[in-house]
C-alpha cells in the first residue's frame, strides 16, 4: 500500500490542514489553523481514552501522558528466565521487533525506508525491555498462567518496559501489549511509545479459532497469518479441523494413501515437517494447535483405499447419491463400524497425530452429525448389527456410535502411551439429554456447543457438570451470510454475524439465562469457527478478522459493556492487523476512524 | 500458493489414483486403476461441455476434440492492423502471454519454474496468433464494435489462432478468449491449447463496475487488479465514483486544496500521472474509465477551504450533526447553491476531470440522495431562496436542484470545448415521474437505476424513452449483507447477493415485467456496484469477484438459461481469476469443482 509518489505529489502542493485532539476520550479532527497543540492521528489513538489503542482491554490499565520517540534499532532486550524458555523469549522479541517495523506506512516485505532526519534525542533514545519470567512451561494448556505485568516508564533518554510473568505465555502477551503502546509518528519518521502500567490476565483459559482445511485447502502461509493475528489478539488455541468428508490433506508416512486418495491434489497437502514447524510457529505466538480428526461421520475422501489394500471398506456411503439421504452436505461418508480394519487404521492415524502434535493435553474427536441412515443403508453394517443382536433401530445405532467413541478414545490413549488427554466432542445426538450420561463421561470429554444460544442442550450439559466450549453458530460461525453453495439464496446460517454480534455473545450470560448460573467453573471459553465450504486462501483473513478479535476481547476481558464502547479501539485494532499483513475486513469508512464516535445510529 | 516441498513429499510416497472423464458434458472423477484413458482435471475442464472453460459464453462456439501441448516461449504474434492500434495490440499480446504464464501452479511474481523434460513435439510446437483488425478506434464508447471471430486449428507441429475483429476492442476480447482455450497440463509441465471456432459479440454495449474510492481509499494496485479481472471477464466500463462526502482523494494541480482538505492522508490520493496511467492500463484491457463527480449531494470533505480562500462556503451541512437530519449516512454535505463561487470551483473541477479522463463520451454527474432539509437549514441558502422569490418548499428546492444540474452540465460542456457528452444520473427525486420530463432531457442524460427491480421508476423512465443502465440494488449491490456500520444488525441492503442472484438479474426481463416490452433499444447495460463503506484494498477483490463475472456473462451473453447451467464454468472462471492474482471469493468446496454437478440441492 505504499504510495510514495502520490504522497509527495500532494505534500509538494499543500500540507494537510488537519490535526487531532483528545476530548472526553474521543479523538476529534480539527483544523490546525484554528486550534493549537493538535497531534497526529496515531498519537491521539495511542493516548486517548482509558486504554488507548490496546486490544483486548487489559484487566487493569493506566495510560500515562508521556510519549517518547525512538528508532527501532534502539531496542535492548534483557530477559531473565529459565533456560527452557530463553529461545522462546528471543523469538518473541524478534516478532515484537518485526511487528513494530510494520507500523511504518512504507513498510514493505521487511524493508522499511526510515529516512529521518531525526533530532538527537530521538536518535539516541533507547527502549529497554526487561522481562522476568518465573516459570519454565514451554507448552500451553488449560492451566497455564497467562497473566503478566507490564510497566512502561519513560524519560528523556530512555524508556523502560518491565515485564513480569509466571510463564513465557504471559510474557509474550506482555510483548504484544507493549507493541500496542507503540505507533509510528508521522511528522518525525520515528516510533513513539507511551508510558503505561498494566496488570492483565484472561478470564477464559480457552480462546480459540476453528479452521477447517478440508472443505477447501488452506496454505501454510495462510495458517501462519492466522497465527500472527491470533497472537496479536491474545487468542491461544487454533482448533485445526484438519480432515472432513471432502478431503484429507495430511501426508502421513505410515498411511500415505490417506492423502493420495484424499488430498485435492499433490500440492494441496501438509507434510510432517510443515505441521511440526507450524506447531512451533504457533507456540512462539502463544497459541497451541488442537488437532481434530472428525469421526465417525465427516469422513470419506481419503478412506477409499481399503478395499484395494485388502482391508475391506473402511468407510461407507462415500460420495453416495442422492447425498440428502446420507449426510448433511455433499459429499457423504462415515466410518464402517462393522470393519475391524477400520479401527486398525484409526489407531495408526492417532499414532501419527500424536507424533505430529505432541505435547497434547486435549484432542478433538469431532463426533458431529452422524447419519443413522447411512450406516443402516450399508448391507455390511446392517447385517453386522443383526448378526450381533444389536438391532437396527436408531437407539441401536446410537449405542454403536458410543461404542465407536469409546474405542476411539482407547486407541488415542494407546497412541499417547496412556497419557491422559481431555477429549472434545461437538454437541450431537450423543450429547442429547437422553444419551449424554450413558455415553459421554464428563471427566473424559469437554463438550463444544455449536448450536444456537437458546438450545436446551446447553442447560443439559451444564447442569450435568460437563465442561464446555462455546461456538454457538448464531454468533460465532464466521462462514454465515454468503450465497448458498448448494441451491440458491443464502447459506444455512445466514445472516452474516457482524462483529457487534460476535462481541456481545457472552457465554456466562447465555449460561445464566438458561440455568440461572454463570457456571464459571464449567465454561472454559469459546471459539470462532470458520468452516471453509466458501473460503480459502483468498478470503480466510477477511472472514476471520477482525471478527475473531471481537471474540478475543470477549474471552480475554469479558467486558461488562457491549460493542458500542469497544468500537473505536476495535476499528483501530483492525487497522493494526492490516499493517501486520492480515487482509482483515474493513468495517467502516476511514472517515469514522478519523472522526471517532460520529458513525452512530 | 506454491507448495513444492509438500507436492514432492506426497508424490515421493504415492501418486494420485484419480483422473477425469467427460460424461454427458460433466467432468467425472474416477480411479485410474478402474478406468483407462482418464485425463487431468484441467484437460477435462478445457474440453468438456459445449463451451469448455470459456467465460462469458460466446455467442457461437464449437470446441473441437484436438489438443496440442506447447511451451509459452513458442508463441508467434502477427498482427495486421492500422498503425493507430499497433501498440495496443502489442500490449494486449504481452498481457495474453503473462496471463497464460500464470496458469503454472508454481507461478510466482513473474517467475515460472518450467522444468520439463518435454518430448520433442511439445518443445517445437508453435502457437501462431494471427490478428486482423480492420478499424482504427483507440477508445471505447457505446458504439464500439466489440465483436470478433476466433478460429483455432491445430496440427502436430503448430497451432494457428486466427483473429478477425473490427476494432482493437474486439481483438483483445479474442485474445482473452484464446487464453481461456489454454491451460496448464499437469503431467507434461507444458501448456495445452484446444481447437475451437468462435464468433462472438456482446448483447449490451455498457458492461460495468462501479467502484467507490471515497468512503475508503483504494490503492492504484487494487484498481489495476480490478481492471485485470474486468478484462478477463469482458467487462468494459469502470465507473469510478471518485469522490463523495467522506473524502476527496484526487490531487488536482489547480485545486490542491480539494485533496489537502479532503484526502484521508497525503498517502491516500491519486496523482495526475496515476490517473492517466490507469486510463491507459484500462484501455489495453478493453475498459474505459467513466469518471463520476457526485453532486450536488455526496460532497463535503474536500470543500471546506472556501471560506479561508475568500470564496465563502462552497458546501453546507459538512459533517453536520445530528447527521440523520441532513443526509442518509454520516458525514453530511451538499453544495452551496447560493454561492456563485461554488460554480467557479465546480467548473474548474470539470476542466481538470476532462483533462484527466479524455476522450470522454459519457460523464457521470451522480445526482442522488439530495436532502432538502440540509439546504433549507442553511440560512445562506434559505435567505437566497426567499430573496429570489423561489420559495422554500420542496418543489422550490427540486427546481433549484434542476437549475444546478443544468448549470453543471453547461460547465462540463465548456470544459470539453462544447464536445457533446452523455450525462448519467442516478435515479432520484429528480427522475421521479412528476419531475423527470421537466428537469431531465432524455437526449442529454442516461438514467442509472439503482433502486429495486420492482420500482415503478423503471417503468417511468423506460416508457418515456430514457436510456438506462441497471444497477438495481436487490441484485447488483455487492456491498450488501455485511454487519451494519452504523448501529448493529446487518447493513441496509442485506442479505448478501449471491452470484446466482447476480447472474439471474436480467434487465430485459425486468423491463418486460414492468412495461410489457424488453426495451432493447433503451437498455444500454448494467453494472455491479461496490460502495466502499465496508471495503478497501483488503477485500475489494473478494467482494467484486467472482460475482462481477456473473454480471459479465449476463451482459455479454444474456443467456436464456439461469445460474444452474452456468455453475461449473463459473466456478472454473473463479479459479482462473485466482491464478491471475485476483483474491476472488471461494464459492464452493474444491470437491465440487472436482466433481462437477454433485453439489446440487
PDB file of N, CA and C in Angstrom, chain B residues 306-334:
ATOM      1  N   UNK B 306     -13.181  26.929   1.189  1.00  0.00           N
ATOM      2  CA  UNK B 306     -13.704  28.123   0.523  1.00  0.00           C
ATOM      3  C   UNK B 306     -13.666  29.370   1.389  1.00  0.00           C
ATOM      4  N   UNK B 307     -14.096  29.209   2.617  1.00  0.00           N
ATOM      5  CA  UNK B 307     -14.179  30.366   3.497  1.00  0.00           C
ATOM      6  C   UNK B 307     -12.818  31.029   3.670  1.00  0.00           C
ATOM      7  N   UNK B 308     -11.819  30.224   3.977  1.00  0.00           N
ATOM      8  CA  UNK B 308     -10.485  30.787   4.188  1.00  0.00           C
ATOM      9  C   UNK B 308      -9.896  31.364   2.917  1.00  0.00           C
ATOM     10  N   UNK B 309     -10.339  30.853   1.778  1.00  0.00           N
ATOM     11  CA  UNK B 309      -9.831  31.367   0.500  1.00  0.00           C
ATOM     12  C   UNK B 309     -10.645  32.561   0.013  1.00  0.00           C
ATOM     13  N   UNK B 310     -11.572  33.017   0.848  1.00  0.00           N
ATOM     14  CA  UNK B 310     -12.360  34.180   0.470  1.00  0.00           C
ATOM     15  C   UNK B 310     -13.473  33.876  -0.512  1.00  0.00           C
ATOM     16  N   UNK B 311     -13.801  32.600  -0.640  1.00  0.00           N
ATOM     17  CA  UNK B 311     -14.844  32.213  -1.593  1.00  0.00           C
ATOM     18  C   UNK B 311     -16.160  31.876  -0.906  1.00  0.00           C
ATOM     19  N   UNK B 312     -16.214  32.062   0.397  1.00  0.00           N
ATOM     20  CA  UNK B 312     -17.440  31.697   1.118  1.00  0.00           C
ATOM     21  C   UNK B 312     -17.536  30.191   1.276  1.00  0.00           C
ATOM     22  N   UNK B 313     -18.677  29.763   1.794  1.00  0.00           N
ATOM     23  CA  UNK B 313     -18.874  28.316   1.995  1.00  0.00           C
ATOM     24  C   UNK B 313     -19.251  27.659   0.670  1.00  0.00           C
ATOM     25  N   UNK B 314     -18.382  26.778   0.194  1.00  0.00           N
ATOM     26  CA  UNK B 314     -18.663  26.091  -1.066  1.00  0.00           C
ATOM     27  C   UNK B 314     -19.689  24.985  -0.868  1.00  0.00           C
ATOM     28  N   UNK B 315     -19.703  24.438   0.351  1.00  0.00           N
ATOM     29  CA  UNK B 315     -20.673  23.379   0.668  1.00  0.00           C
ATOM     30  C   UNK B 315     -21.298  23.704   2.015  1.00  0.00           C
ATOM     31  N   UNK B 316     -22.474  23.139   2.232  1.00  0.00           N
ATOM     32  CA  UNK B 316     -23.166  23.353   3.512  1.00  0.00           C
ATOM     33  C   UNK B 316     -23.418  22.002   4.181  1.00  0.00           C
ATOM     34  N   UNK B 317     -23.764  22.065   5.438  1.00  0.00           N
ATOM     35  CA  UNK B 317     -24.024  20.862   6.272  1.00  0.00           C
ATOM     36  C   UNK B 317     -22.830  19.927   6.330  1.00  0.00           C
ATOM     37  N   UNK B 318     -21.626  20.401   6.063  1.00  0.00           N
ATOM     38  CA  UNK B 318     -20.481  19.485   6.020  1.00  0.00           C
ATOM     39  C   UNK B 318     -20.212  18.916   7.416  1.00  0.00           C
ATOM     40  N   UNK B 319     -20.272  17.615   7.534  1.00  0.00           N
ATOM     41  CA  UNK B 319     -20.059  16.904   8.804  1.00  0.00           C
ATOM     42  C   UNK B 319     -21.052  17.340   9.884  1.00  0.00           C
ATOM     43  N   UNK B 320     -22.203  17.871   9.463  1.00  0.00           N
ATOM     44  CA  UNK B 320     -23.161  18.413  10.426  1.00  0.00           C
ATOM     45  C   UNK B 320     -23.846  17.308  11.229  1.00  0.00           C
ATOM     46  N   UNK B 321     -24.156  17.657  12.485  1.00  0.00           N
ATOM     47  CA  UNK B 321     -24.788  16.722  13.422  1.00  0.00           C
ATOM     48  C   UNK B 321     -26.106  17.279  13.935  1.00  0.00           C
ATOM     49  N   UNK B 322     -27.106  16.467  14.281  1.00  0.00           N
ATOM     50  CA  UNK B 322     -27.110  15.025  14.076  1.00  0.00           C
ATOM     51  C   UNK B 322     -27.288  14.684  12.598  1.00  0.00           C
ATOM     52  N   UNK B 323     -26.437  13.824  12.098  1.00  0.00           N
ATOM     53  CA  UNK B 323     -26.374  13.589  10.658  1.00  0.00           C
ATOM     54  C   UNK B 323     -27.711  13.126  10.079  1.00  0.00           C
ATOM     55  N   UNK B 324     -28.511  12.410  10.900  1.00  0.00           N
ATOM     56  CA  UNK B 324     -29.778  11.872  10.384  1.00  0.00           C
ATOM     57  C   UNK B 324     -30.689  12.957   9.816  1.00  0.00           C
ATOM     58  N   UNK B 325     -30.515  14.177  10.271  1.00  0.00           N
ATOM     59  CA  UNK B 325     -31.395  15.241   9.789  1.00  0.00           C
ATOM     60  C   UNK B 325     -30.966  15.820   8.444  1.00  0.00           C
ATOM     61  N   UNK B 326     -29.711  15.538   8.057  1.00  0.00           N
ATOM     62  CA  UNK B 326     -29.172  16.238   6.887  1.00  0.00           C
ATOM     63  C   UNK B 326     -28.697  15.336   5.752  1.00  0.00           C
ATOM     64  N   UNK B 327     -28.680  14.020   5.986  1.00  0.00           N
ATOM     65  CA  UNK B 327     -28.176  13.145   4.918  1.00  0.00           C
ATOM     66  C   UNK B 327     -28.500  11.694   5.250  1.00  0.00           C
ATOM     67  N   UNK B 328     -28.175  10.796   4.329  1.00  0.00           N
ATOM     68  CA  UNK B 328     -28.533   9.381   4.501  1.00  0.00           C
ATOM     69  C   UNK B 328     -27.513   8.582   5.299  1.00  0.00           C
ATOM     70  N   UNK B 329     -26.317   9.084   5.391  1.00  0.00           N
ATOM     71  CA  UNK B 329     -25.299   8.395   6.189  1.00  0.00           C
ATOM     72  C   UNK B 329     -24.249   9.425   6.576  1.00  0.00           C
ATOM     73  N   UNK B 330     -23.575   9.202   7.684  1.00  0.00           N
ATOM     74  CA  UNK B 330     -22.538  10.170   8.060  1.00  0.00           C
ATOM     75  C   UNK B 330     -21.313  10.024   7.157  1.00  0.00           C
ATOM     76  N   UNK B 331     -20.642  11.139   6.834  1.00  0.00           N
ATOM     77  CA  UNK B 331     -20.962  12.520   7.192  1.00  0.00           C
ATOM     78  C   UNK B 331     -21.826  13.195   6.113  1.00  0.00           C
ATOM     79  N   UNK B 332     -22.412  14.319   6.464  1.00  0.00           N
ATOM     80  CA  UNK B 332     -23.278  15.049   5.541  1.00  0.00           C
ATOM     81  C   UNK B 332     -22.502  16.108   4.759  1.00  0.00           C
ATOM     82  N   UNK B 333     -23.192  16.655   3.756  1.00  0.00           N
ATOM     83  CA  UNK B 333     -22.635  17.758   2.975  1.00  0.00           C
ATOM     84  C   UNK B 333     -23.335  17.884   1.638  1.00  0.00           C
ATOM     85  N   UNK B 334     -23.612  19.110   1.221  1.00  0.00           N
ATOM     86  CA  UNK B 334     -24.170  19.372  -0.112  1.00  0.00           C
ATOM     87  C   UNK B 334     -23.598  20.685  -0.618  1.00  0.00           C
TER      88      UNK B 334
END
